[in-house]
Short mmCIF file of C-alpha atoms and ligand atoms in Angstrom, two decimals:
data_model
loop_
_atom_site.label_atom_id
_atom_site.label_comp_id
_atom_site.label_asym_id
_atom_site.label_seq_id
_atom_site.Cartn_x
_atom_site.Cartn_y
_atom_site.Cartn_z
CA MET L 20 -24.98 -11.48 11.25
CA PRO L 21 -23.86 -13.28 14.42
CA LEU L 22 -20.11 -13.71 14.60
CA THR L 23 -20.37 -17.50 14.46
CA GLN L 24 -21.70 -17.33 10.90
CA ARG L 25 -18.76 -15.38 9.57
CA SER L 26 -15.86 -17.06 7.80
CA THR L 27 -12.48 -17.03 9.45
CA LEU L 28 -9.47 -16.13 7.32
CA THR L 29 -8.50 -19.81 7.35
CA GLN L 30 -11.92 -20.90 6.07
CA PHE L 31 -11.87 -18.19 3.42
CA LEU L 32 -8.45 -19.27 2.14
CA ILE L 33 -9.38 -22.95 2.08
CA GLU L 34 -12.58 -22.21 0.17
CA GLU L 35 -10.62 -20.06 -2.30
CA ARG L 36 -8.12 -22.87 -2.75
CA ARG L 37 -10.83 -25.35 -3.69
CA ARG L 38 -11.11 -23.42 -6.95
CA PHE L 39 -7.57 -24.60 -7.76
CA PRO L 40 -7.47 -28.34 -6.97
CA SER L 41 -3.80 -28.60 -7.92
CA ALA L 42 -2.70 -25.92 -5.43
CA SER L 43 -0.24 -27.24 -2.87
CA GLY L 44 -1.46 -25.22 0.09
CA ASP L 45 1.89 -23.43 0.43
CA PHE L 46 0.34 -20.13 -0.49
CA ASN L 47 -2.41 -20.45 2.12
CA ALA L 48 0.14 -21.42 4.74
CA LEU L 49 2.19 -18.35 3.87
CA ILE L 50 -0.78 -15.98 4.16
CA LEU L 51 -1.73 -17.51 7.51
CA ASP L 52 1.83 -16.97 8.77
CA VAL L 53 1.69 -13.36 7.58
CA ALA L 54 -1.61 -13.01 9.47
CA ILE L 55 0.05 -14.29 12.65
CA ALA L 56 2.86 -11.76 12.19
CA CYS L 57 0.23 -9.02 11.86
CA LYS L 58 -1.53 -10.18 15.03
CA ALA L 59 1.76 -10.06 16.94
CA ILE L 60 2.51 -6.56 15.63
CA ALA L 61 -1.04 -5.45 16.48
CA ARG L 62 -0.44 -6.49 20.11
CA ALA L 63 2.88 -4.64 20.28
CA VAL L 64 1.34 -1.50 18.76
CA ALA L 65 -1.64 -1.67 21.12
CA LEU L 66 0.55 -1.90 24.22
CA GLY L 67 2.38 1.26 23.19
CA ALA L 68 4.28 2.88 26.04
CA LEU L 69 3.29 0.00 28.35
CA GLY L 70 5.24 -2.39 26.16
CA GLY L 71 8.24 -0.06 26.02
CA VAL L 72 8.02 -0.03 22.23
CA LEU L 73 7.64 3.69 21.49
CA GLY L 74 10.49 5.93 20.36
CA ASN L 75 13.50 5.47 18.16
CA HIS L 76 15.49 2.30 17.79
CA ALA L 77 18.93 2.23 19.43
CA GLU L 78 18.20 5.55 21.15
CA ASP L 79 21.15 5.11 23.52
CA GLU L 80 23.52 4.84 20.58
CA GLY L 81 22.12 7.92 18.85
CA GLY L 82 19.49 6.09 16.80
CA SER L 83 19.70 4.04 13.60
CA VAL L 84 18.65 4.79 10.05
CA ASN L 85 17.32 2.40 7.41
CA VAL L 86 18.40 2.18 3.78
CA GLN L 87 16.05 5.07 2.98
CA GLY L 88 17.96 7.33 5.35
CA GLU L 89 14.95 7.41 7.71
CA THR L 90 15.29 7.10 11.46
CA GLN L 91 14.11 3.65 12.50
CA LYS L 92 11.53 3.41 15.25
CA LYS L 93 11.71 0.59 17.78
CA LEU L 94 8.48 -0.76 16.31
CA ASP L 95 9.90 -0.69 12.75
CA VAL L 96 12.71 -2.97 13.82
CA LEU L 97 10.51 -5.19 15.97
CA SER L 98 7.88 -5.57 13.24
CA ASN L 99 10.54 -6.49 10.71
CA LYS L 100 11.80 -9.25 13.01
CA VAL L 101 8.28 -10.51 13.61
CA PHE L 102 7.60 -10.80 9.86
CA ILE L 103 10.82 -12.77 9.37
CA ARG L 104 10.40 -15.03 12.39
CA ARG L 105 6.78 -15.92 11.62
CA THR L 106 7.22 -16.61 7.90
CA GLU L 107 10.69 -18.01 7.23
CA TRP L 108 10.43 -21.39 8.95
CA ALA L 109 7.72 -23.11 6.92
CA GLY L 110 9.38 -23.81 3.58
CA ASN L 111 7.10 -21.52 1.59
CA LEU L 112 9.57 -18.73 0.87
CA ALA L 113 12.63 -18.48 -1.35
CA GLY L 114 13.51 -15.10 0.15
CA MET L 115 12.20 -11.80 1.45
CA ALA L 116 12.76 -8.09 1.05
CA SER L 117 11.68 -5.31 3.35
CA GLU L 118 11.81 -1.56 3.74
CA GLU L 119 14.00 -2.10 6.79
CA MET L 120 16.66 -4.26 5.10
CA GLU L 121 19.03 -2.97 2.49
CA LEU L 122 19.58 -6.37 0.86
CA PRO L 123 17.28 -9.33 0.21
CA TYR L 124 16.88 -11.60 3.22
CA GLN L 125 18.09 -15.20 2.79
CA ILE L 126 16.03 -17.89 4.49
CA ALA L 127 18.05 -19.29 7.39
CA ALA L 128 20.00 -22.45 6.47
CA GLN L 129 18.09 -24.71 8.87
CA TYR L 130 14.79 -24.16 7.02
CA PRO L 131 13.64 -25.51 3.65
CA ARG L 132 13.16 -22.99 0.84
CA GLY L 133 9.93 -22.50 -1.07
CA LYS L 134 8.56 -20.95 -4.23
CA TYR L 135 7.38 -17.51 -3.12
CA LEU L 136 9.01 -14.16 -2.43
CA LEU L 137 7.59 -11.98 0.34
CA VAL L 138 8.10 -8.23 0.09
CA PHE L 139 6.89 -6.01 2.90
CA ASP L 140 6.82 -2.72 4.69
CA PRO L 141 6.57 -4.04 8.27
CA LEU L 142 5.23 -0.79 9.70
CA ASP L 143 3.93 1.87 7.37
CA GLY L 144 3.28 5.39 8.64
CA SER L 145 5.75 4.99 11.48
CA SER L 146 5.90 8.75 12.09
CA ASN L 147 2.45 8.15 13.63
CA ILE L 148 3.55 5.51 16.16
CA ASP L 149 4.46 7.86 18.97
CA VAL L 150 1.27 9.90 18.61
CA ASN L 151 -1.16 6.96 18.73
CA VAL L 152 -2.46 7.33 15.19
CA SER L 153 -3.19 4.32 12.96
CA VAL L 154 -0.26 2.54 11.34
CA GLY L 155 -0.14 -0.68 9.34
CA SER L 156 1.87 -3.39 7.58
CA ILE L 157 1.86 -3.84 3.80
CA PHE L 158 2.90 -7.01 1.96
CA SER L 159 3.21 -8.38 -1.54
CA VAL L 160 3.66 -11.99 -2.65
CA LEU L 161 5.60 -12.76 -5.84
CA ARG L 162 6.64 -16.05 -7.40
CA ALA L 163 10.35 -16.75 -7.14
CA PRO L 164 11.96 -17.17 -10.59
CA GLN L 165 12.03 -20.85 -11.57
CA ALA L 166 15.84 -20.79 -11.67
CA VAL L 167 15.89 -19.85 -7.97
CA ILE L 168 13.52 -22.68 -7.06
CA ASP L 169 15.35 -25.27 -9.19
CA ALA L 170 18.78 -24.40 -7.85
CA GLY L 171 17.59 -23.60 -4.33
CA ARG L 172 20.02 -20.71 -4.60
CA ASP L 173 20.16 -17.48 -2.60
CA VAL L 174 17.88 -14.71 -3.87
CA THR L 175 19.31 -11.59 -5.45
CA GLU L 176 17.87 -8.12 -5.89
CA ALA L 177 17.11 -8.94 -9.55
CA ASP L 178 14.74 -11.76 -8.51
CA PHE L 179 12.46 -9.19 -6.88
CA LEU L 180 12.38 -6.74 -9.79
CA GLN L 181 9.00 -7.87 -11.10
CA SER L 182 6.25 -5.49 -12.16
CA GLY L 183 3.19 -5.16 -9.90
CA SER L 184 1.09 -7.08 -12.43
CA MET L 185 3.12 -10.20 -11.50
CA GLN L 186 1.97 -10.15 -7.86
CA VAL L 187 0.21 -13.32 -6.71
CA ALA L 188 -1.36 -11.59 -3.73
CA ALA L 189 -1.16 -8.38 -1.79
CA GLY L 190 -2.52 -7.13 1.47
CA TYR L 191 -2.22 -4.87 4.43
CA ALA L 192 -2.98 -4.94 8.11
CA LEU L 193 -4.28 -1.77 9.69
CA TYR L 194 -3.65 -1.23 13.39
CA GLY L 195 -6.41 1.23 14.15
CA PRO L 196 -9.31 1.27 16.62
CA THR L 197 -9.81 -2.27 15.29
CA THR L 198 -7.14 -4.39 13.64
CA MET L 199 -8.03 -5.34 10.09
CA LEU L 200 -6.44 -7.46 7.41
CA VAL L 201 -7.36 -6.65 3.83
CA ILE L 202 -6.15 -8.99 1.12
CA THR L 203 -6.47 -9.78 -2.54
CA VAL L 204 -5.48 -13.06 -4.11
CA GLY L 205 -6.41 -11.70 -7.54
CA ASP L 206 -10.13 -12.30 -7.18
CA GLY L 207 -11.47 -9.11 -5.60
CA VAL L 208 -10.64 -7.66 -2.21
CA ASN L 209 -11.80 -8.99 1.14
CA GLY L 210 -11.50 -7.37 4.55
CA PHE L 211 -11.18 -9.24 7.85
CA THR L 212 -11.52 -7.80 11.35
CA LEU L 213 -9.50 -9.26 14.19
CA ASP L 214 -11.88 -10.64 16.79
CA PRO L 215 -9.89 -10.10 19.98
CA ASN L 216 -11.94 -12.74 21.83
CA LEU L 217 -11.16 -15.50 19.36
CA GLY L 218 -7.82 -14.14 18.17
CA GLU L 219 -9.06 -14.76 14.61
CA PHE L 220 -9.48 -12.58 11.57
CA MET L 221 -13.17 -12.77 10.61
CA LEU L 222 -14.52 -11.87 7.18
CA THR L 223 -16.42 -8.62 7.78
CA HIS L 224 -15.97 -6.78 4.47
CA PRO L 225 -16.48 -9.19 1.56
CA GLN L 226 -15.78 -8.01 -1.99
CA ILE L 227 -14.89 -4.39 -1.27
CA ARG L 228 -15.56 -1.96 -4.16
CA ILE L 229 -14.25 1.60 -4.51
CA PRO L 230 -16.88 3.99 -5.87
CA PRO L 231 -15.70 5.49 -9.20
CA ASP L 232 -16.40 9.09 -8.15
CA THR L 233 -15.51 11.01 -5.03
CA GLN L 234 -15.43 14.42 -3.39
CA GLU L 235 -12.52 13.67 -1.05
CA PHE L 236 -8.81 14.01 -1.79
CA ALA L 237 -5.63 13.39 0.21
CA ILE L 238 -2.31 15.07 -0.48
CA ASN L 239 0.42 16.68 1.63
CA VAL L 240 -0.26 20.31 0.71
CA SER L 241 2.96 21.51 2.37
CA ASN L 242 4.68 20.22 -0.78
CA SER L 243 2.50 22.27 -3.14
CA ARG L 244 5.32 24.54 -4.30
CA PHE L 245 7.14 21.45 -5.61
CA TRP L 246 4.19 19.93 -7.50
CA GLN L 247 4.05 19.48 -11.24
CA ALA L 248 1.51 21.66 -13.07
CA PRO L 249 -1.09 18.91 -13.68
CA VAL L 250 -1.21 18.07 -9.94
CA LYS L 251 -1.47 21.74 -9.03
CA ARG L 252 -4.28 22.16 -11.55
CA TYR L 253 -6.15 19.15 -10.16
CA VAL L 254 -5.92 20.33 -6.55
CA ASP L 255 -6.74 23.95 -7.46
CA GLU L 256 -9.89 22.74 -9.18
CA CYS L 257 -10.88 20.69 -6.11
CA LEU L 258 -10.30 23.69 -3.86
CA ALA L 259 -12.37 25.93 -6.13
CA GLY L 260 -15.36 23.78 -5.17
CA LYS L 261 -18.89 24.45 -6.39
CA THR L 262 -18.03 27.67 -8.15
CA GLY L 263 -14.96 26.18 -9.92
CA PRO L 264 -14.67 23.99 -13.00
CA ARG L 265 -15.60 20.80 -11.06
CA GLY L 266 -18.91 22.29 -9.93
CA LYS L 267 -18.79 20.50 -6.55
CA ASP L 268 -17.16 20.99 -3.15
CA PHE L 269 -14.32 18.67 -2.06
CA ASN L 270 -13.20 17.59 1.39
CA MET L 271 -9.56 16.90 2.29
CA ARG L 272 -7.84 14.36 4.57
CA TRP L 273 -4.17 13.64 5.35
CA ILE L 274 -3.32 10.95 7.90
CA ALA L 275 0.32 10.42 6.85
CA SER L 276 -0.13 6.64 7.06
CA MET L 277 -0.63 5.52 3.49
CA VAL L 278 -2.15 2.28 4.66
CA ALA L 279 -4.83 4.17 6.61
CA GLU L 280 -5.55 6.44 3.63
CA ALA L 281 -5.84 3.36 1.39
CA HIS L 282 -8.30 1.82 3.82
CA ARG L 283 -10.47 4.95 3.95
CA ILE L 284 -10.53 4.99 0.15
CA LEU L 285 -11.51 1.32 0.01
CA MET L 286 -14.32 2.00 2.46
CA ARG L 287 -15.83 5.16 0.95
CA GLY L 288 -13.86 6.26 -2.11
CA GLY L 289 -11.44 9.14 -2.50
CA ILE L 290 -8.14 9.88 -4.13
CA PHE L 291 -4.65 9.72 -2.62
CA MET L 292 -1.74 11.51 -4.20
CA TYR L 293 1.95 11.41 -3.37
CA PRO L 294 3.10 12.52 -6.79
CA ARG L 295 6.63 12.83 -7.99
CA ASP L 296 7.69 16.43 -7.29
CA THR L 297 10.74 18.65 -7.43
CA LYS L 298 11.43 18.73 -3.68
CA ASP L 299 14.47 16.46 -3.91
CA ALA L 300 15.83 15.89 -7.39
CA ALA L 301 17.51 12.67 -6.24
CA LYS L 302 14.17 11.08 -5.31
CA SER L 303 11.77 9.82 -7.95
CA GLY L 304 8.84 10.05 -5.53
CA ARG L 305 8.23 9.49 -1.82
CA LEU L 306 6.71 6.03 -1.69
CA ARG L 307 8.43 2.78 -2.50
CA LEU L 308 7.37 0.83 -5.57
CA LEU L 309 7.82 -2.79 -4.46
CA TYR L 310 6.35 -2.79 -0.97
CA GLU L 311 4.05 0.24 -0.93
CA ALA L 312 2.83 1.25 -4.41
CA ASN L 313 2.54 -2.22 -5.95
CA PRO L 314 0.62 -4.01 -3.18
CA VAL L 315 -1.71 -1.06 -2.59
CA GLY L 316 -2.02 -0.70 -6.37
CA MET L 317 -3.10 -4.32 -6.76
CA ILE L 318 -5.64 -4.04 -3.95
CA VAL L 319 -7.08 -0.79 -5.32
CA GLU L 320 -7.38 -2.15 -8.87
CA GLN L 321 -8.93 -5.40 -7.62
CA ALA L 322 -11.52 -3.24 -5.84
CA GLY L 323 -12.41 -1.44 -9.08
CA GLY L 324 -10.27 1.64 -8.44
CA ARG L 325 -7.17 2.79 -10.30
CA ALA L 326 -3.52 3.13 -9.28
CA SER L 327 -1.13 5.21 -11.31
CA THR L 328 2.16 7.04 -11.27
CA GLY L 329 0.03 10.01 -12.34
CA GLU L 330 0.87 9.19 -15.93
CA VAL L 331 0.78 5.40 -16.38
CA PRO L 332 -0.65 2.45 -14.43
CA VAL L 333 1.71 1.73 -11.56
CA LEU L 334 1.33 -2.05 -11.90
CA GLY L 335 2.92 -1.89 -15.35
CA VAL L 336 6.14 -0.23 -14.19
CA GLN L 337 9.25 -2.40 -14.51
CA PRO L 338 11.20 -1.92 -11.24
CA SER L 339 14.88 -1.11 -11.50
CA ALA L 340 15.86 -1.30 -7.81
CA LEU L 341 14.63 -2.97 -4.64
CA HIS L 342 14.00 0.28 -2.81
CA GLN L 343 12.93 2.33 -5.84
CA ARG L 344 10.64 5.27 -5.13
CA ILE L 345 7.78 6.33 -7.37
CA GLY L 346 5.00 8.90 -7.69
CA LEU L 347 1.68 7.36 -6.66
CA VAL L 348 -1.91 8.38 -7.28
CA PHE L 349 -4.70 5.94 -6.45
CA GLY L 350 -8.36 5.67 -5.59
CA SER L 351 -11.66 6.39 -7.31
CA LYS L 352 -11.20 5.52 -10.97
CA ASN L 353 -12.62 8.64 -12.61
CA GLU L 354 -10.49 10.97 -10.49
CA VAL L 355 -7.25 9.06 -11.13
CA GLU L 356 -8.04 9.04 -14.85
CA ARG L 357 -8.60 12.80 -14.69
CA ILE L 358 -5.11 13.34 -13.30
CA GLU L 359 -3.64 11.09 -15.99
CA ARG L 360 -5.54 13.17 -18.56
CA TYR L 361 -4.13 16.41 -17.12
CA HIS L 362 -0.62 14.95 -17.39
CA ALA L 363 -1.25 13.92 -21.00
CA GLU L 364 -2.65 17.32 -22.06
CA PRO L 365 -0.24 19.90 -23.44
CA ALA L 366 1.08 22.24 -20.71
CA ARG L 367 -1.20 25.21 -20.09
CA SER L 368 0.10 28.62 -19.17
CA ASP L 369 -1.43 30.79 -16.46
CA THR L 370 -2.26 33.34 -19.11
CA ASP L 371 -4.43 30.92 -21.07
CA ASN L 372 -7.75 32.51 -21.82
CA PRO L 373 -10.17 31.35 -19.08
CA LEU L 374 -12.92 31.31 -21.67
CA PHE L 375 -11.32 28.13 -23.04
CA PHE L 376 -11.00 26.36 -19.69
CA GLU L 377 -13.07 23.32 -18.85
CA ARG L 378 -16.79 24.04 -18.39
CA SER L 379 -16.26 27.47 -19.86
CA LEU L 380 -18.02 29.01 -22.79
CA PHE L 381 -16.11 27.05 -25.44
CA ARG L 382 -15.83 23.62 -23.82
CA ASN L 383 -18.46 21.16 -22.87
O1 LIG G 3 6.29 5.37 4.28
C1 LIG G 3 5.70 6.45 3.77
C2 LIG G 3 4.70 7.23 4.59
O2 LIG G 3 4.81 7.08 5.96
C3 LIG G 3 3.28 6.93 4.13
O3 LIG G 3 2.63 5.99 4.90
C4 LIG G 3 2.62 8.28 4.21
O4 LIG G 3 1.59 8.44 3.27
C5 LIG G 3 3.77 9.22 3.92
O5 LIG G 3 4.96 8.57 4.23
C6 LIG G 3 3.66 10.50 4.72
O6 LIG G 3 4.53 11.41 4.19
P1 LIG G 3 4.64 12.93 4.77
O7 LIG G 3 5.55 12.85 5.94
O8 LIG G 3 5.23 13.69 3.63
O9 LIG G 3 3.28 13.38 5.12
#
């Protein structure tokens, strides 16, 4: 299809909005501002060393760490600022929260306040920045509680503690060989590619669907000694391939940018696992619920896949803290359900009789 026949993101959003004649347009304006932020970050990422943006933030002063205790990269800090600057002015937001800010962000006093909350990870996979591997931004849109809107008051942490099922929209931008924006407004998932000539996101991947089955998994195997038994069983069975209980060979990938793994899974299926493990008893998982697991969870489920803590659907989890971590398993539906099944089954011991294992003599 020639480029001229494709929808732009703006056209797509306006056509979506026509389905809701009473919509004010605030939501569309917000998404378009987020898209501008993503374009600006894409440019900064693409310039790399030429833009002087690689390396750690505040290197001269020994570096800085975010609320997660992770060293902040220059691009983490820059991307966070870009998100704020591009979205706070328009009167669509009541407040924001980000991986890079310990507390909720209050809209600057000179701007009007709106009815949405924006929650984001401005640059996911930032360990990949300095090695020129794909990174991305992830965002989630929630409604501000009515009391916040009515009083026009400052937002508090509690205002953001809404389960993933309450999200109005979610999306990510992927800064890879091409820049893409993938969004859901609760009516399927659509992918847009940034046309560098026009500076516009063009609809290139309408109604993305994740195949229910897969032969590709992604997990950081260096953590295997800390995994729970059901995860270990699942991966062992994948590794056993054709001659194992699954009866088929599996391939493995690990990019270490969740947003890039999510995109691969949306494009061709697969399963991603960063399960809760015993590596650090103080951490209830690696990934963050509000700005990583929930938005990716909504996108995956809207594309026909499944997103889970390994035991229960992630979108049903009631958050208890802004920067809460959680175990996350998502991707092709039948594989995610298999892991949930393994978690639900009574624990098996290594001495269990193999004759009773799956696909063995006594099981069908
Ligand atoms: O922010 C989390 C993240 O960067 C994800 O994008 C990625 O999946 C994960 O961390 C990588 O973790 P690890 O360093 O254990 O491979």
